[in-house]
Every structure is written in C-alpha cells, then in structure tokens.
Coordinates of C-alpha atoms in Angstrom, one line a residue:
M1354 CA 0.0 0.0 0.0
E1355 CA 1.4 3.3 -1.1
E1356 CA 1.6 6.1 1.5
S1357 CA -0.1 9.4 0.6
N1358 CA 1.9 12.5 0.7
E1359 CA -1.1 14.7 1.4
K1360 CA -3.1 15.7 4.4
I1361 CA -6.6 17.1 4.3
L1362 CA -6.8 20.3 6.2
M1363 CA -10.4 21.2 5.4
T1364 CA -13.3 19.2 4.0
S1365 CA -16.3 20.7 2.2
D1366 CA -18.2 21.0 5.4
H1367 CA -15.3 22.8 7.1
V1368 CA -15.0 25.2 4.1
D1369 CA -18.7 26.0 4.4
I1370 CA -18.4 26.7 8.2
I1371 CA -15.4 29.0 7.5
V1372 CA -17.2 30.9 4.7
E1373 CA -20.1 31.4 7.1
R1374 CA -17.8 32.7 9.8
L1375 CA -15.9 35.0 7.4
C1376 CA -19.2 36.4 6.1
H1377 CA -20.4 37.3 9.6
Q1378 CA -17.0 38.9 10.4
L1379 CA -17.4 41.1 7.3
I1380 CA -21.0 42.0 8.2
E1381 CA -19.8 43.1 11.7
T1382 CA -17.4 45.5 10.1
Y1383 CA -19.3 46.6 6.9
E1384 CA -23.0 46.1 7.9
N1385 CA -24.8 46.5 4.5
F1386 CA -21.8 47.0 2.2
E1387 CA -23.0 50.3 0.9
E1388 CA -19.5 51.7 0.5
T1389 CA -17.7 48.3 0.3
C1390 CA -16.9 46.0 -2.5
I1391 CA -15.4 42.5 -2.9
I1392 CA -12.6 41.9 -5.3
G1393 CA -11.4 38.3 -6.0
I1394 CA -7.9 37.7 -7.3
Q1395 CA -7.9 35.6 -10.5
A1396 CA -8.1 32.7 -10.6
K1397 CA -8.5 30.8 -7.3
G1398 CA -9.3 33.9 -5.2
V1399 CA -12.3 34.4 -7.4
L1400 CA -13.7 31.0 -6.4
L1401 CA -13.6 31.9 -2.7
A1402 CA -14.9 35.4 -3.5
N1403 CA -17.9 33.9 -5.4
L1404 CA -18.8 31.8 -2.3
L1405 CA -18.5 34.8 0.0
H1406 CA -20.4 37.2 -2.3
Q1407 CA -23.3 34.8 -2.8
R1408 CA -23.5 33.9 0.9
L1409 CA -23.4 37.6 1.9
L1410 CA -26.3 38.4 -0.5
D1411 CA -28.3 35.6 1.0
I1412 CA -27.6 36.5 4.7
L1413 CA -28.2 40.2 4.2
N1414 CA -31.1 39.7 1.8
I1415 CA -30.0 42.5 -0.4
P1416 CA -29.9 42.6 -4.3
K1417 CA -26.4 43.7 -4.8
I1418 CA -22.9 44.0 -3.3
E1419 CA -20.3 45.4 -5.8
Y1420 CA -18.1 42.6 -6.8
G1421 CA -15.2 42.3 -9.2
K1422 CA -12.5 39.9 -10.5
L1423 CA -8.9 41.1 -10.7
D1424 CA -6.2 39.6 -12.9
I1425 CA -2.7 40.3 -11.7
T1426 CA -0.6 38.4 -14.3
F1427 CA 1.2 41.3 -15.8
Y1428 CA 1.7 43.0 -12.4
R1429 CA 3.7 40.1 -10.9
D1430 CA 7.4 40.8 -10.2
D1431 CA 8.2 37.4 -11.6
F1432 CA 6.3 37.9 -14.9
R1433 CA 9.4 38.0 -17.1
T1434 CA 11.4 35.5 -15.1
S1435 CA 9.2 32.5 -15.6
N1436 CA 10.2 29.8 -18.1
K1437 CA 6.6 29.0 -18.8
I1438 CA 4.1 31.2 -20.7
M1439 CA 1.7 32.9 -18.3
T1440 CA -1.9 33.1 -19.4
A1441 CA -3.9 36.1 -18.2
N1442 CA -7.4 35.9 -16.9
R1443 CA -10.0 38.6 -17.5
T1444 CA -10.3 41.5 -15.1
E1445 CA -14.0 42.3 -14.5
I1446 CA -14.4 45.5 -12.5
D1447 CA -17.2 47.7 -13.8
F1448 CA -17.1 50.3 -11.0
Y1449 CA -14.5 52.8 -9.5
L1450 CA -12.8 51.9 -6.3
E1451 CA -12.5 55.6 -5.4
K1452 CA -13.3 56.1 -1.7
K1453 CA -14.6 52.5 -1.3
N1454 CA -13.7 49.9 1.2
V1455 CA -12.2 47.0 -0.7
I1456 CA -12.2 43.4 0.5
L1457 CA -9.4 41.7 -1.5
V1458 CA -9.9 38.0 -1.6
D1459 CA -7.4 35.2 -2.3
D1460 CA -7.3 31.5 -1.6
V1461 CA -3.8 31.2 0.0
V1462 CA -1.5 34.0 1.1
Y1463 CA 2.1 32.7 1.0
T1464 CA 5.0 35.0 0.2
G1465 CA 2.9 38.2 -0.2
R1466 CA 3.9 38.8 -3.8
T1467 CA 0.5 38.1 -5.3
I1468 CA -1.0 40.6 -2.9
Q1469 CA 1.6 43.2 -3.8
A1470 CA 0.7 42.7 -7.5
A1471 CA -3.0 43.0 -6.7
L1472 CA -2.5 46.2 -4.8
T1473 CA -0.6 47.7 -7.8
A1474 CA -3.3 46.5 -10.2
L1475 CA -6.1 48.0 -8.1
N1476 CA -4.7 51.5 -8.6
H1477 CA -6.1 51.5 -12.1
Y1478 CA -9.6 51.6 -10.7
G1479 CA -9.3 54.5 -8.3
R1480 CA -7.9 55.1 -4.9
P1481 CA -9.7 53.0 -2.3
K1482 CA -10.6 54.4 1.1
R1483 CA -9.3 51.1 2.7
V1484 CA -8.1 47.7 1.5
E1485 CA -8.4 44.7 3.7
L1486 CA -7.2 41.2 2.8
L1487 CA -9.2 38.0 3.3
A1488 CA -7.8 34.6 2.6
L1489 CA -8.9 31.0 3.2
V1490 CA -5.4 29.9 4.2
D1491 CA -2.6 32.1 5.6
R1492 CA 0.9 30.5 5.4
R1493 CA 2.1 33.0 8.0
F1494 CA 5.8 32.0 8.3
N1495 CA 6.7 32.2 4.7
R1496 CA 6.3 35.9 3.9
H1497 CA 8.8 37.8 1.7
L1498 CA 6.9 41.0 2.1
P1499 CA 5.2 42.7 5.0
I1500 CA 1.7 41.6 4.1
K1501 CA -0.9 40.4 6.6
T1502 CA -4.4 39.0 6.4
D1503 CA -7.3 40.9 8.1
Y1504 CA -9.7 38.0 7.8
V1505 CA -8.5 34.4 7.6
G1506 CA -10.1 30.9 7.5
M1507 CA -7.1 29.0 8.8
R1508 CA -3.5 29.7 9.5
V1509 CA -1.0 27.1 8.5
D1510 CA 2.6 26.8 9.6
A1511 CA 4.4 24.9 6.8
L1512 CA 7.9 24.7 5.5
D1513 CA 8.7 26.1 2.0
H1514 CA 8.7 22.7 0.3
I1515 CA 5.1 22.1 1.5
Y1516 CA 2.3 23.1 -0.9
V1517 CA -1.2 24.1 0.1
K1518 CA -3.7 23.1 -2.5
V1519 CA -7.2 24.6 -2.4
N1520 CA -10.0 23.1 -4.4
L1521 CA -13.1 25.2 -4.4
E1522 CA -14.6 24.1 -7.7
E1523 CA -18.3 24.0 -7.4
S1524 CA -18.6 20.8 -9.4
Q1525 CA -16.1 19.0 -7.2
T1526 CA -15.8 18.3 -3.5
R1527 CA -14.3 21.4 -1.9
E1528 CA -11.2 20.8 0.2
V1529 CA -7.9 22.1 1.3
L1530 CA -4.9 19.8 1.1
L1531 CA -1.4 20.0 2.5
L1532 CA 1.0 18.3 0.1
A1533 CA 4.5 17.0 1.2
D1534 CA 6.1 18.1 -2.0
E1535 CA 5.6 20.8 -4.6
T1536 CA 3.5 18.6 -6.9
R1537 CA 0.7 20.8 -8.1

C-alpha cells in the first residue's frame, strides 16, 4: 500500500463553516456593504470570493454588493522571469474603487507577492478608502513582504517545500490539502 503525501486540512463541510464565519465577520465591520466591494484575485481567489459574495447576499437579503474579479498576471514581479508562458485571466471590475472599502480575496497567502501585485493593479480603478485582505489559508511563516491577512479561514505553519492546494470548484468536493512536495 502506497503512503499518501497529502493531508486534508479542510473538508467541504469545514470550508462551508469557515465561509459562514468570514461572512459574519465582514458583516460586523461593513454592515450592509453600501461603500464596500469585494474583489477576487484571479483565478483561485475568485472561487472563494464567489462563495463569499453569494452567501453575503443571502444573509443580508440585499440585491447587490459590488463585486469584481482582478487579474494580476502582468503586475507580478516574476512575470518576465518564468520559463513558462503565463496566461492572463479577465479582469471584470465595472465600477470605480475611489473612496470605497475593498475586501481583497485570495485562496492562499504565501510570500505576499500576489497581494503586492494585486494592490498595484487596483490603482487602475481608483484610490480605495481602505483595502483589507481576506484569505482562506494564511501561510504566515513564509512571507517575503510585510503583508498580513485581516480575515482568515485557517493559519498554516508549513515549510517552504510544502504546498497548500485549495480546491473550491463548485462541481467537485471542496477541500484544502497539505502536500508534502511541490507537486501541483
């Protein structure tokens, strides 16, 4: 029998509980979201942002919370250093961020470089009043930049060679795995 090199950190039920908790934390801070928007970072942050956005609409019983999807491909500091061709996703933000509270959403915060790129990309849509970071998983001991999460589902202390894989696809079982190597 072959030994698995992965550990399940969150099951689908656990992800649902965390999404519910995060929504209530956001409601405590932003109440009805009149001056607040949610921006998911393409591609996997959008999957979490979709779950949050829909659940917030259901809880608050309101017709709209401004919501967008942000691609950061060409803002990354490693854009030109990669040996593989990077494929951009589509940015979908049809409103200005000027003087708004922005909840920036990603699945995993690791080195902080993705968040740095996202903050740079956000500048094209106005100057937000405030930006807060929400992540499903925070790998807190691996930062290269002084970035911190404001809302977090789970904090994971893992060595650099460990990979956190988040699966939030609606058609599949949602889970978060800790892999013992960098197999992605």
